[in-house]
Short mmCIF file of C-alpha atoms in Angstrom, two decimals:
data_model
loop_
_atom_site.label_atom_id
_atom_site.label_comp_id
_atom_site.label_asym_id
_atom_site.label_seq_id
_atom_site.Cartn_x
_atom_site.Cartn_y
_atom_site.Cartn_z
CA MET P 1 173.98 61.15 96.39
CA SER P 2 171.64 61.68 93.44
CA VAL P 3 167.85 61.73 93.71
CA SER P 4 167.80 58.44 91.81
CA ASP P 5 170.24 56.85 94.27
CA ALA P 6 168.15 58.09 97.20
CA GLY P 7 165.05 56.57 95.64
CA LYS P 8 166.74 53.20 95.24
CA ALA P 9 168.04 53.38 98.82
CA PHE P 10 164.54 54.16 100.09
CA LEU P 11 162.95 51.23 98.26
CA THR P 12 165.69 48.93 99.57
CA LEU P 13 165.08 50.25 103.08
CA VAL P 14 161.33 49.68 102.81
CA LYS P 15 161.89 46.11 101.60
CA ARG P 16 164.12 45.45 104.61
CA LEU P 17 161.70 47.05 107.05
CA ARG P 18 158.71 45.17 105.68
CA ALA P 19 160.57 41.92 106.32
CA LYS P 20 161.59 43.01 109.82
CA TYR P 21 158.18 44.37 110.79
CA ALA P 22 156.14 41.76 108.95
CA HIS P 23 153.47 41.83 111.64
CA ALA P 24 153.01 45.60 111.64
CA PRO P 25 149.38 46.47 110.75
CA SER P 26 148.91 47.52 107.13
CA ASP P 27 146.49 50.20 108.26
CA SER P 28 145.61 52.01 111.44
CA PRO P 29 141.83 52.41 111.76
CA VAL P 30 140.46 54.46 114.63
CA SER P 31 139.02 51.31 116.16
CA GLN P 32 142.56 50.11 116.93
CA GLU P 33 143.35 53.25 118.88
CA PRO P 34 142.13 54.68 122.20
CA GLY P 35 138.67 56.18 121.89
CA GLY P 36 137.32 53.73 119.33
CA ALA P 37 135.39 54.84 116.27
CA ALA P 38 132.95 57.13 118.08
CA ASP P 39 134.76 60.37 117.27
CA GLY P 40 136.06 59.35 113.86
CA LEU P 41 138.54 61.63 112.17
CA VAL P 42 138.81 63.98 115.14
CA ASP P 43 140.06 61.08 117.25
CA GLN P 44 142.53 60.29 114.48
CA MET P 45 143.69 63.90 114.40
CA VAL P 46 144.22 64.15 118.15
CA PHE P 47 145.99 60.80 118.25
CA GLY P 48 148.15 61.93 115.33
CA PHE P 49 149.30 64.95 117.32
CA MET P 50 150.24 62.61 120.19
CA LEU P 51 152.25 60.45 117.76
CA TRP P 52 153.98 63.39 116.02
CA GLU P 53 157.66 63.46 117.09
CA SER P 54 156.92 60.63 119.52
CA SER P 55 156.51 56.85 119.71
CA SER P 56 153.39 54.72 119.41
CA SER P 57 153.46 53.65 123.05
CA ALA P 58 153.94 57.20 124.32
CA ALA P 59 151.19 58.44 121.99
CA LYS P 60 148.68 55.92 123.29
CA THR P 61 149.45 56.90 126.88
CA ALA P 62 149.11 60.60 126.06
CA PHE P 63 145.82 60.02 124.21
CA GLU P 64 144.41 58.18 127.20
CA ARG P 65 145.45 61.05 129.46
CA VAL P 66 143.58 63.50 127.24
CA GLY P 67 140.47 61.33 127.49
CA SER P 68 140.69 61.21 131.28
CA ALA P 69 141.42 64.91 131.81
CA PHE P 70 138.98 66.60 129.40
CA VAL P 71 135.23 66.15 129.11
CA ASP P 72 135.28 66.60 125.34
CA TYR P 73 137.28 68.21 122.55
CA ASN P 74 135.64 71.57 123.16
CA GLU P 75 137.16 71.63 126.63
CA LEU P 76 140.50 70.65 125.11
CA ARG P 77 140.12 73.43 122.53
CA ILE P 78 139.82 76.16 125.17
CA ALA P 79 142.48 74.80 127.54
CA LEU P 80 145.77 76.66 127.84
CA PRO P 81 148.74 75.05 126.05
CA GLU P 82 150.57 74.79 129.38
CA GLU P 83 147.62 72.90 130.86
CA ILE P 84 147.48 70.52 127.90
CA ALA P 85 151.24 69.89 128.05
CA SER P 86 150.95 69.13 131.75
CA VAL P 87 148.18 66.61 131.08
CA LEU P 88 150.32 64.97 128.40
CA GLY P 89 153.15 64.63 130.90
CA ASP P 90 155.60 66.61 128.79
CA GLU P 91 156.11 70.23 129.80
CA GLY P 92 159.34 70.63 127.83
CA ALA P 93 159.74 72.55 124.58
CA LEU P 94 158.38 69.76 122.38
CA GLY P 95 155.45 69.03 124.68
CA LEU P 96 154.43 72.69 124.70
CA GLU P 97 154.78 72.85 120.91
CA ARG P 98 152.56 69.79 120.56
CA ALA P 99 149.94 71.30 122.85
CA THR P 100 150.05 74.69 121.11
CA ARG P 101 149.65 73.16 117.66
CA LEU P 102 146.87 70.79 118.72
CA ARG P 103 144.93 73.63 120.30
CA ALA P 104 145.41 75.82 117.22
CA SER P 105 144.11 73.10 114.89
CA LEU P 106 141.07 72.41 117.06
CA ARG P 107 140.30 76.12 117.24
CA ASP P 108 140.62 76.42 113.46
CA VAL P 109 138.25 73.48 112.92
CA TYR P 110 135.77 75.05 115.30
CA GLY P 111 136.10 78.45 113.63
CA ARG P 112 135.30 76.97 110.23
CA GLU P 113 132.65 74.42 111.18
CA HIS P 114 131.18 75.92 114.39
CA SER P 115 131.80 72.51 115.94
CA ILE P 116 134.65 70.08 116.51
CA THR P 117 133.91 67.85 113.53
CA LEU P 118 135.67 66.62 110.41
CA ALA P 119 132.66 64.69 109.11
CA HIS P 120 132.50 66.75 105.94
CA VAL P 121 136.13 65.88 105.13
CA SER P 122 135.27 62.19 104.78
CA GLU P 123 132.69 63.09 102.14
CA ALA P 124 134.97 65.36 100.11
CA PRO P 125 137.18 64.32 97.17
CA LYS P 126 140.65 63.30 98.35
CA ARG P 127 142.33 66.35 96.82
CA GLU P 128 139.93 68.72 98.61
CA ALA P 129 140.27 66.78 101.87
CA TRP P 130 144.08 67.01 101.65
CA SER P 131 143.92 70.74 100.97
CA TYR P 132 141.63 71.27 103.96
CA LEU P 133 143.65 69.18 106.40
CA ARG P 134 147.02 70.65 105.50
CA SER P 135 145.61 74.18 105.74
CA LEU P 136 144.55 73.89 109.38
CA GLU P 137 146.40 76.24 111.71
CA GLY P 138 149.35 74.55 113.39
CA MET P 139 148.90 71.31 111.44
CA PRO P 140 152.17 69.34 110.99
CA GLN P 141 152.68 67.41 107.76
CA PHE P 142 152.84 64.17 109.74
CA VAL P 143 149.37 64.57 111.24
CA ALA P 144 147.69 65.73 108.03
CA ALA P 145 149.28 62.96 105.95
CA ARG P 146 148.45 60.32 108.54
CA LEU P 147 144.82 61.43 108.54
CA LEU P 148 144.66 61.20 104.77
CA VAL P 149 146.22 57.72 104.68
CA PHE P 150 144.61 56.01 107.66
CA GLY P 151 141.45 58.04 108.07
CA LEU P 152 140.48 58.55 104.43
CA GLY P 153 142.37 55.88 102.50
CA GLY P 154 144.29 58.50 100.53
CA HIS P 155 147.84 58.65 99.18
CA ALA P 156 150.37 60.47 101.37
CA ALA P 157 153.52 59.83 103.41
CA PRO P 158 153.57 60.97 107.07
CA VAL P 159 156.94 62.52 107.97
CA ASP P 160 158.15 64.12 111.18
CA ARG P 161 161.67 65.14 112.24
CA ARG P 162 162.32 61.78 113.87
CA LEU P 163 161.67 59.93 110.63
CA ALA P 164 163.44 62.55 108.51
CA SER P 165 166.62 62.14 110.58
CA LEU P 166 166.52 58.37 110.18
CA LEU P 167 165.95 58.57 106.43
CA HIS P 168 168.86 60.96 105.95
CA ALA P 169 171.13 58.74 108.07
CA GLU P 170 170.28 55.82 105.77
CA GLY P 171 170.85 57.85 102.61
CA ALA P 172 167.20 57.14 101.78
CA CYS P 173 166.25 60.77 101.23
CA PRO P 174 167.76 63.30 98.79
CA GLU P 175 170.25 65.76 100.24
CA GLY P 176 168.76 69.21 100.58
CA LEU P 177 165.29 67.95 101.46
CA ASP P 178 164.86 68.85 105.12
CA GLU P 179 161.28 70.00 105.62
CA PRO P 180 158.66 67.30 106.36
CA TRP P 181 156.32 68.76 103.72
CA ASP P 182 159.04 68.44 101.06
CA ILE P 183 160.18 64.99 102.16
CA GLY P 184 156.59 63.76 102.30
CA ALA P 185 155.94 64.97 98.75
CA TRP P 186 159.06 63.14 97.55
CA LEU P 187 158.14 59.93 99.38
CA GLU P 188 154.69 59.96 97.78
CA ARG P 189 156.38 59.55 94.42
CA GLN P 190 158.30 56.51 95.66
CA VAL P 191 155.30 54.65 97.06
CA ARG P 192 152.26 53.34 95.23
CA ALA P 193 148.92 54.62 96.47
CA ASN P 194 147.71 51.15 97.46
CA GLU P 195 150.83 50.62 99.59
CA ALA P 196 150.82 53.97 101.40
CA GLY P 197 149.33 52.56 104.60
CA ALA P 198 151.62 49.55 104.76
CA VAL P 199 154.74 51.63 104.14
CA ALA P 200 153.71 54.27 106.67
CA SER P 201 153.16 51.53 109.25
CA VAL P 202 156.61 49.96 108.90
CA LEU P 203 158.27 53.38 108.87
CA GLN P 204 156.46 54.17 112.12
CA SER P 205 157.63 50.88 113.64
CA TRP P 206 161.17 51.77 112.61
CA SER P 207 160.82 55.22 114.12
CA ASP P 208 159.49 53.66 117.33
CA ASP P 209 162.64 51.53 117.55
CA ARG P 210 165.23 54.05 116.40
CA GLY P 211 163.81 57.57 116.59
CA GLY P 212 164.12 58.34 120.30
CA ALA P 213 167.68 59.61 120.07
CA ALA P 214 166.61 62.41 117.77
CA ARG P 215 164.05 63.86 120.18
CA ALA P 216 166.15 66.58 121.81
CA SER P 217 167.71 67.89 118.62
CA ASN P 218 164.36 67.88 116.84
CA ALA P 219 162.43 69.96 119.38
CA ALA P 220 163.57 73.32 118.01
CA LYS P 221 163.20 72.16 114.40
CA ALA P 222 159.65 70.96 115.06
CA LYS P 223 158.70 74.41 116.26
CA ALA P 224 159.91 75.87 112.96
CA GLU P 225 157.60 73.71 110.85
CA ARG P 226 154.80 75.82 109.46
CA THR P 227 151.65 75.18 107.47
CA PRO P 228 152.34 76.12 103.83
CA LYS P 229 150.64 79.43 103.03
CA ALA P 230 149.48 78.06 99.70
CA ALA P 231 147.47 75.44 101.54
CA ARG P 232 145.18 77.88 103.31
CA ALA P 233 141.60 76.96 102.51
CA PRO P 234 138.30 78.83 102.97
CA LYS P 235 135.76 77.83 105.57
CA ALA P 236 133.73 74.81 104.60
CA LYS P 237 130.05 75.35 103.96
CA GLY P 238 127.01 73.22 104.50
CA THR P 239 128.07 71.49 107.72
CA PRO P 240 125.11 69.38 108.88
CA ALA P 241 123.22 70.83 111.85
CA SER P 242 123.57 67.53 113.69
CA ALA P 243 127.34 67.82 113.49
CA LYS P 244 127.30 71.35 114.86
CA ALA P 245 125.64 70.15 118.04
CA SER P 246 128.61 68.07 119.14
CA GLY P 247 132.03 69.00 120.38
CA GLY P 248 133.32 65.46 120.17
CA ARG P 249 134.40 63.41 123.12
CA PRO P 250 137.81 61.88 123.80
CA LYS P 251 136.33 59.77 126.61
CA SER P 252 134.25 60.36 129.68
CA LYS P 253 136.32 61.22 132.73
CA GLY P 254 137.60 58.24 134.56
CA GLY P 255 136.76 56.03 131.55
#
């Protein structure tokens, strides 16, 4: 199948999915997710890690468990990956990979900003914000792209192995594109910027319905995904003092 054919197949797929999931939200603001808007982009990032290689319902449950088990994101940052995986209720290979990556990204944010905050990212130009997010240690393409689309209103296409497998099965992705970073870059060129959120939402609904079967085979592949070296960014400067005082809070215990 040619790249052109794959592009046509993808657009046909999106048209079909938008009709099927007509009631899927066109965006996904923090206020619609556990934790509300209080922790902003950090909430979005943590929730994104719960959704990566998972379903929306499982992600919401996992996010709520994080809020009940940890006082704030600083406590989550210093927890052992095994402890985090246990809290998430998934101590298998994929659960441990999720926990390890989440912890690495939180530690990288803290190392750069001296606090668990992404406030400065919301004030940066979209290109700089994208470069920063994708450069975080352990950051999957899916989480970074989802943050850009739903947290910052940018143009990106969240892709994990679940979605990649479905796209290839439909012939809606060029042969030879296997890495989420590469597939995401290709999808960006198929979707208009003002439709990125709507398309990402229906693709997620599709993945929720059809992606579970790919979980076992994708666990090892997910571990192999790495942050592109070219995306490494320097520490941000000028973080407000007020932001440095907070470690963020998933929820108060028992809340």
